Coordinates of C-alpha atoms in Angstrom, one line a residue:
M477 CA 158.6 97.0 69.5
S478 CA 159.9 93.6 68.6
D479 CA 157.9 90.4 69.6
H480 CA 159.7 87.9 71.6
K481 CA 158.2 84.5 71.3
T482 CA 158.2 82.1 74.1
P483 CA 159.9 78.8 73.3
S484 CA 157.7 75.8 74.3
A485 CA 160.4 73.9 75.9
W486 CA 161.3 76.8 78.5
R487 CA 160.9 75.7 82.0
P488 CA 158.9 77.7 84.6
A489 CA 161.9 79.8 86.1
T490 CA 162.9 80.9 82.5
R491 CA 159.4 81.8 81.5
L492 CA 159.2 84.0 84.7
L493 CA 162.1 86.2 83.2
H494 CA 161.5 85.9 79.5
A495 CA 157.9 85.0 78.7
G496 CA 156.2 87.6 76.3
L497 CA 159.2 90.0 76.5
E498 CA 159.0 92.8 74.0
R499 CA 161.8 95.2 73.5
T500 CA 161.6 98.9 72.0
E501 CA 163.9 100.2 69.4
F502 CA 166.2 101.1 72.2
G503 CA 166.9 97.5 73.2
E504 CA 166.5 97.8 76.7
T505 CA 167.4 94.8 79.1
S506 CA 164.6 95.4 81.5
E507 CA 161.0 95.8 80.4
A508 CA 160.1 99.5 79.5
L509 CA 157.9 101.3 81.9
F510 CA 155.4 103.2 79.7
L511 CA 154.1 105.7 82.5
T512 CA 151.7 107.4 80.4
S513 CA 147.9 108.0 80.4
G514 CA 147.4 108.3 76.6
F515 CA 148.9 107.7 73.3
V516 CA 148.9 109.6 70.1
Y517 CA 148.1 108.8 66.5
D518 CA 149.8 109.5 63.2
N519 CA 146.6 110.8 61.7
A520 CA 142.9 111.3 62.3
E521 CA 142.1 108.2 60.1
Q522 CA 144.1 106.0 62.4
A523 CA 142.4 107.5 65.5
A524 CA 139.0 106.5 64.2
K525 CA 140.0 103.1 63.0
T526 CA 141.6 102.4 66.5
F527 CA 138.2 103.0 68.0
T528 CA 136.3 100.9 65.7
G529 CA 138.8 97.9 66.1
E530 CA 140.1 98.1 62.4
V531 CA 143.7 99.0 63.5
E532 CA 145.6 97.7 66.7
H533 CA 146.9 100.8 68.4
Y534 CA 147.0 101.7 72.0
Q535 CA 144.6 104.4 72.8
Y536 CA 144.2 105.0 76.6
S537 CA 145.8 103.3 79.7
R538 CA 142.3 102.6 81.2
F539 CA 142.0 100.2 78.1
A540 CA 145.5 98.8 77.7
N541 CA 149.2 99.9 78.3
P542 CA 152.3 98.3 76.9
T543 CA 153.8 97.6 80.4
V544 CA 150.6 96.2 81.7
T545 CA 150.2 94.1 78.5
A546 CA 153.7 92.7 79.2
L547 CA 152.6 91.5 82.7
E548 CA 149.3 90.1 81.4
R549 CA 151.3 88.0 78.8
R550 CA 153.7 86.6 81.4
L551 CA 151.0 85.8 83.9
A552 CA 148.9 84.1 81.1
D553 CA 152.0 82.1 80.0
L554 CA 152.8 81.0 83.7
E555 CA 149.2 79.9 84.5
G556 CA 148.8 78.2 81.1
A557 CA 145.9 80.5 80.2
E558 CA 144.8 81.8 76.8
A559 CA 144.5 85.4 78.1
C560 CA 144.8 87.7 81.1
V561 CA 143.5 91.1 82.4
A562 CA 145.3 92.8 85.2
T563 CA 143.2 94.8 87.6
S564 CA 143.8 97.4 90.2
T565 CA 143.6 95.0 93.0
G566 CA 142.8 91.4 93.9
M567 CA 139.3 92.3 95.0
G568 CA 139.0 94.1 91.7
A569 CA 139.8 91.0 90.0
V570 CA 137.3 89.0 91.9
S571 CA 134.5 91.4 91.7
S572 CA 135.0 92.0 87.9
A573 CA 135.0 88.3 87.2
L574 CA 131.7 87.9 88.8
L575 CA 130.1 91.1 88.1
S576 CA 130.8 91.0 84.4
H577 CA 129.5 87.5 84.0
V578 CA 126.5 87.1 86.2
R579 CA 123.0 88.7 85.5
A580 CA 119.9 89.6 87.6
G581 CA 117.9 86.4 88.2
Q582 CA 120.9 84.1 88.0
R583 CA 122.5 82.0 90.8
V584 CA 125.9 82.0 92.3
V585 CA 127.2 79.3 94.5
A586 CA 130.2 79.9 96.5
S587 CA 132.3 78.0 99.2
R588 CA 131.6 79.3 102.6
A589 CA 135.3 79.5 103.3
L590 CA 136.4 82.8 101.4
F591 CA 138.4 85.8 102.3
G592 CA 136.3 88.4 104.2
S593 CA 135.8 90.8 101.2
C594 CA 135.2 87.9 98.8
H595 CA 132.3 86.6 101.5
W596 CA 130.8 90.2 101.3
I597 CA 130.5 90.2 97.7
V598 CA 128.7 87.0 97.5
A599 CA 126.5 87.6 100.7
N600 CA 125.8 91.4 100.2
L601 CA 126.7 92.8 96.9
L602 CA 125.4 90.3 94.4
P603 CA 122.0 90.0 96.1
Q604 CA 121.6 93.7 95.7
Y605 CA 121.6 93.3 91.9
G606 CA 119.0 90.6 91.9
V607 CA 121.5 87.7 92.1
E608 CA 120.7 84.6 94.1
T609 CA 123.6 83.4 96.2
V610 CA 124.2 80.1 98.0
F611 CA 127.1 79.2 100.3
V612 CA 128.1 75.5 100.8
D613 CA 130.6 73.7 102.9
G614 CA 133.6 73.6 100.3
G615 CA 134.7 70.2 101.4
D616 CA 131.2 68.5 101.1
L617 CA 130.8 67.2 97.7
N618 CA 127.0 66.3 98.5
A619 CA 126.4 69.9 99.4
W620 CA 127.8 71.1 96.1
A621 CA 125.6 68.5 94.2
E622 CA 122.7 69.6 95.8
A623 CA 123.4 73.2 95.4
L624 CA 124.4 72.8 91.7
S625 CA 121.4 70.7 90.9
Q626 CA 119.7 73.5 89.3
P627 CA 121.1 76.0 86.7
T628 CA 124.0 78.3 88.1
A629 CA 125.9 81.0 86.4
A630 CA 129.1 81.0 88.5
V631 CA 130.9 79.2 91.3
L632 CA 133.4 80.8 93.4
L633 CA 135.9 79.1 95.7
E634 CA 139.4 79.3 97.2
S635 CA 141.7 76.3 97.6
P636 CA 143.6 76.4 100.0
S637 CA 141.2 78.7 101.7
N638 CA 141.8 81.9 103.7
P639 CA 142.4 81.5 106.6
M640 CA 142.3 77.9 107.6
L641 CA 143.9 76.3 104.5
D642 CA 141.0 74.1 103.7
V643 CA 141.9 72.2 100.5
L644 CA 139.0 71.7 98.0
D645 CA 138.6 69.1 95.3
L646 CA 138.8 71.4 92.3
Q647 CA 138.3 68.8 89.6
A648 CA 135.1 67.3 91.3
I649 CA 133.6 70.7 92.1
S650 CA 134.3 71.9 88.5
D651 CA 132.6 68.8 87.0
L652 CA 129.4 69.3 89.2
A653 CA 129.5 72.9 88.4
H654 CA 129.6 72.6 84.6
K655 CA 126.6 70.2 84.6
A656 CA 124.8 73.2 86.0
G657 CA 126.2 75.5 83.3
A658 CA 128.3 77.4 85.8
L659 CA 131.6 79.3 85.1
V660 CA 134.1 78.2 87.9
V661 CA 136.2 80.9 89.3
V662 CA 139.0 79.8 91.7
D663 CA 141.0 82.2 93.9
N664 CA 144.4 80.6 93.7
V665 CA 146.4 83.1 96.0
F666 CA 147.2 80.8 98.7
A667 CA 148.7 78.2 96.4
S668 CA 150.2 80.7 94.1
P669 CA 150.5 79.9 90.2
L670 CA 153.6 77.8 90.9
Y671 CA 152.1 75.2 93.2
Q672 CA 148.5 74.8 91.8
K673 CA 147.1 74.9 88.2
P674 CA 143.3 75.3 88.6
L675 CA 142.6 75.6 84.7
E676 CA 144.2 72.0 84.3
L677 CA 141.9 70.8 87.1
G678 CA 138.6 72.0 85.4
A679 CA 138.4 75.6 86.5
D680 CA 137.4 78.3 83.8
V681 CA 138.8 81.4 85.5
V682 CA 141.7 82.0 87.9
V683 CA 142.0 85.1 90.0
Y684 CA 144.7 86.6 91.9
S685 CA 145.7 89.3 94.3
C686 CA 149.2 90.1 92.6
T687 CA 149.8 92.2 95.8
K688 CA 150.6 88.9 97.4
H689 CA 153.4 86.4 96.2
I690 CA 153.7 88.0 92.7
D691 CA 154.8 91.3 94.0
G692 CA 155.5 89.5 97.3
Q693 CA 157.4 92.6 98.7
G694 CA 154.7 94.7 100.2
R695 CA 155.1 97.4 97.5
V696 CA 152.2 97.8 95.3
L697 CA 148.6 96.6 94.8
G698 CA 147.3 94.5 91.7
G699 CA 145.3 91.7 90.7
A700 CA 144.6 89.5 87.7
V701 CA 141.8 87.5 86.1
L702 CA 142.9 84.6 83.5
G703 CA 141.0 82.3 81.3
R704 CA 139.6 81.6 77.9
K705 CA 140.5 84.2 75.3
D706 CA 136.8 84.5 74.2
W707 CA 135.4 85.0 77.7
I708 CA 138.2 87.5 78.5
T709 CA 137.6 89.6 75.5
E710 CA 133.8 89.4 75.0
T711 CA 132.8 89.4 78.8
L712 CA 135.4 90.6 81.0
Q713 CA 137.3 93.3 79.1
P714 CA 134.2 95.5 78.2
F715 CA 133.5 95.5 82.1
T716 CA 137.0 96.3 83.3
R717 CA 137.6 98.9 80.5
N718 CA 134.4 100.8 80.9
T719 CA 134.2 100.7 84.7
G720 CA 138.0 101.5 85.1
N721 CA 139.4 98.7 87.0
A722 CA 142.9 99.2 85.5
L723 CA 146.2 98.4 86.8
S724 CA 148.7 101.3 87.1
P725 CA 151.7 101.0 84.5
F726 CA 154.1 101.4 87.4
N727 CA 152.6 98.8 89.5
A728 CA 152.8 96.4 86.5
W729 CA 156.3 97.0 86.1
V730 CA 156.9 96.4 89.7
M731 CA 155.2 93.1 89.3
L732 CA 157.1 92.0 86.4
K733 CA 160.3 92.5 88.5
G734 CA 158.6 90.5 91.3
L735 CA 157.9 87.7 88.8
E736 CA 161.6 87.4 87.9
T737 CA 162.2 86.0 91.6
L738 CA 158.7 84.3 92.2
S739 CA 160.0 80.7 92.2
L740 CA 163.1 81.5 94.3
R741 CA 160.8 83.3 96.9
V742 CA 157.8 81.0 97.1
D743 CA 160.1 77.8 97.2
A744 CA 162.2 79.3 100.1
M745 CA 159.1 80.6 101.9
A746 CA 157.4 77.1 101.5
R747 CA 160.4 75.5 102.8
N748 CA 160.4 77.7 106.0
A749 CA 156.7 77.1 106.3
A750 CA 157.1 73.3 106.5
T751 CA 159.9 73.7 109.1
V752 CA 157.9 76.3 111.2
A753 CA 154.7 74.1 110.9
D754 CA 156.5 71.1 112.3
Y755 CA 157.9 73.2 115.2
L756 CA 154.4 74.6 116.1
A757 CA 152.9 71.1 115.9
D758 CA 155.0 70.0 118.9
A759 CA 155.0 73.3 121.0
P760 CA 153.0 73.7 124.2
G761 CA 150.1 75.9 124.1
I762 CA 149.5 75.4 120.4
L763 CA 146.1 73.6 120.0
S764 CA 146.4 72.8 116.5
V765 CA 148.2 73.3 113.2
R766 CA 146.9 73.6 109.5
Y767 CA 149.6 73.4 106.8
P768 CA 148.9 71.2 103.5
G769 CA 152.2 70.0 103.3
R770 CA 151.6 68.1 106.8
K771 CA 150.2 64.7 106.9
D772 CA 147.8 65.6 109.7
H773 CA 146.2 68.1 107.3
P774 CA 142.6 67.0 107.0
Q775 CA 142.9 67.0 103.1
Y776 CA 146.5 66.1 102.9
A777 CA 145.8 63.3 100.2
L778 CA 143.9 65.8 98.1
A779 CA 146.7 68.5 98.5
Q780 CA 149.3 65.9 97.5
K781 CA 147.2 65.2 94.4
Q782 CA 146.4 68.7 93.1
M783 CA 149.2 70.8 94.6
S784 CA 153.0 70.5 93.6
G785 CA 154.1 72.5 97.0
G786 CA 152.8 73.0 100.5
S787 CA 152.3 76.9 100.2
S788 CA 153.9 79.7 102.3
M789 CA 150.8 79.9 104.7
I790 CA 150.0 78.3 108.1
A791 CA 147.0 78.5 110.2
F792 CA 147.4 77.6 113.9
E793 CA 145.4 77.8 117.1
V794 CA 146.7 78.9 120.5
A795 CA 145.3 78.4 124.0
G796 CA 143.5 81.1 125.7
G797 CA 141.3 82.3 122.9
Q798 CA 141.7 85.9 121.9
E799 CA 143.4 86.8 125.1
G800 CA 146.2 84.2 124.1
A801 CA 146.3 85.1 120.4
F802 CA 147.0 88.9 121.3
A803 CA 149.4 88.0 123.9
F804 CA 151.4 85.6 121.5
M805 CA 151.4 88.1 118.5
N806 CA 152.3 91.0 120.9
A807 CA 155.2 89.1 122.0
L808 CA 156.8 88.6 118.6
Q809 CA 159.8 91.0 117.8
L810 CA 160.7 89.8 114.2
I811 CA 157.4 88.7 112.8
A812 CA 155.3 91.4 112.2
I813 CA 151.3 92.1 112.7
S814 CA 149.8 92.8 109.4
N815 CA 146.8 91.4 107.4
N816 CA 148.9 91.2 104.2
L817 CA 150.2 88.0 103.1
G818 CA 152.7 86.4 100.6
D819 CA 155.3 88.8 101.5
A820 CA 159.1 88.5 101.6
R821 CA 158.6 89.2 105.6
S822 CA 156.9 87.1 107.9
L823 CA 153.5 88.4 109.0
V824 CA 150.8 87.3 111.4
T825 CA 147.2 88.3 111.7
H826 CA 144.2 87.4 113.9
P827 CA 141.5 86.6 111.5
A828 CA 138.6 87.0 114.0
T829 CA 139.4 90.5 114.5
T830 CA 140.6 91.5 111.1
T831 CA 140.3 89.9 107.8
H832 CA 137.1 87.8 108.9
M833 CA 135.7 90.1 111.6
K834 CA 132.7 91.3 109.6
I835 CA 131.4 87.8 108.7
G836 CA 130.3 87.4 112.5
A837 CA 131.0 85.0 115.2
E838 CA 128.3 82.3 113.8
E839 CA 129.9 82.2 110.5
R840 CA 133.4 82.1 111.7
A841 CA 132.5 79.3 113.9
R842 CA 131.2 77.3 110.9
L843 CA 134.4 78.0 109.3
G844 CA 136.6 76.7 112.2
I845 CA 138.0 80.3 112.9
S846 CA 138.4 80.3 116.6
D847 CA 139.2 83.3 118.6
G848 CA 142.6 81.7 119.2
A849 CA 143.4 81.2 115.5
I850 CA 146.4 82.9 113.8
R851 CA 147.2 83.1 110.2
F852 CA 150.8 83.1 109.6
S853 CA 152.2 84.2 106.3
V854 CA 156.0 82.8 106.4
G855 CA 158.6 84.8 104.9
L856 CA 162.2 84.5 103.7
E857 CA 164.0 84.9 107.1
D858 CA 166.1 82.1 108.6
S859 CA 163.7 79.5 110.0
A860 CA 165.7 79.2 113.1
D861 CA 165.1 82.8 113.7
L862 CA 161.4 82.5 113.0
I863 CA 161.3 79.7 115.5
D864 CA 163.2 81.7 118.3
D865 CA 160.5 84.4 117.6
L866 CA 157.7 82.0 117.8
A867 CA 159.0 80.8 121.2
R868 CA 158.6 84.4 122.5
G869 CA 155.0 84.0 121.6
I870 CA 154.5 80.7 123.2
A871 CA 156.2 81.9 126.4
A872 CA 153.7 84.7 126.5
L873 CA 150.6 82.5 126.4
P874 CA 148.4 82.5 129.6
Q875 CA 149.4 79.9 131.8
G876 CA 146.9 77.3 133.5

C-alpha cells in the first residue's frame, strides 16, 4: 500500500476526503474494504516478530485492520489529535477511555449533565470497581474547584450536553482538572468535530459516537477515542485490543464515506436548526428553547467563544408536561420519533421516558429535563417542511 501524506495547507473539507488515504497496488479510487478477520505471514519468523513488535504487520482485525486504520487516521487529522482508536460504539469509546485509565481507589469527577448511559457508568459501574465518583453542576466553576481540590484520576463531561445543550467552559475546567492530576475526557458529539476542538481548549481525550454525525445516515454503529499518542498506545490500546472493543471494517468503511460529506451535512443541518429554533421560540405552547446559536441561550457568550457553529441539536419544552410532549410528537408526520441523533433525517425523542429515564425524576429535575422537554435532532429536510410539521405538533398540544 502506498502512503498518502496530508499536506498541512489543506482545509477541513479537503481533509475529510483525502487525509491519510492509502491505495493498494490496484490503484482504487475509494478506500479499500478489508473485510477479513485475520492476516497471513510470509513465514513463521515474520509471525513471531509481529507478535513481539519487531515487525509491523497486521495480525488480527481485533487488534488492527487497514480499513479501520484509514478511519482512525482521518479522524485524528480532523480532530488535530496525535492518535485515534476506533471502537464498536460510542459507549465503547467512553467506557474504554475511563476503564483503561482509572484504577481502584482513585477518583472520577463528572459533570452531572451526561447522556444516560454515561451517567450509569459513572454512578454505577465505576463504583463497583472501587472507584470514587463525584458529580458536579457542569456550569459551576466553584463546584468544579471544590471537587478537584484533591487528587483525581479523570474528569468526564459533555459540551453541549445531552439533552439540554448546556455549554461548559472547557478551558477553565481543564485547567482545574490538570491541577488535580486528572485526565480530561470530553464527549464532543453534540458539537461534532467541525464545530468544537476540545484538545485545543485543554482536554486530553475526545470521544465520539461515530454513529451520529460521522456516519450520520442511520446505518452503522461506531465510536472513537482521540488523544496523545503515548496515552493511546500505552493505556488505551492494550485495553481495547484485549477486551475486544473493536470496530467492524465494514462499519469503518461506511464511516469513511460519511466523512466525505460531513461538512456539507452538518453545516446544512445547523442552518436548519437555527431557522427552526427561531420558529419554536415564538410559537404558542412552547415554553422554552435551548439552542447554542441563539442569544437567549444561557451560555451564548461561551458558545460563541469555544464553538464555531451552533450544532444540529435543539432542546425545547412544550406546555402540558408528558401529555403535551407525547401529543406533540404523535402529531408529527415528517419528523420521526427516535432516540438516535445527528442523522440526515430529523428525529425527536422524549428524554424523560427514553435516554434519561433511568437516572430518575430527581436527577432529571436537577438537570432541567422536565416532563415536557423534547430533544430535536434537526436533519437535512427543507426547513419550511420541518416548520410545517412542527406546526402540527403545536396544534395538537392540550389547550387551556
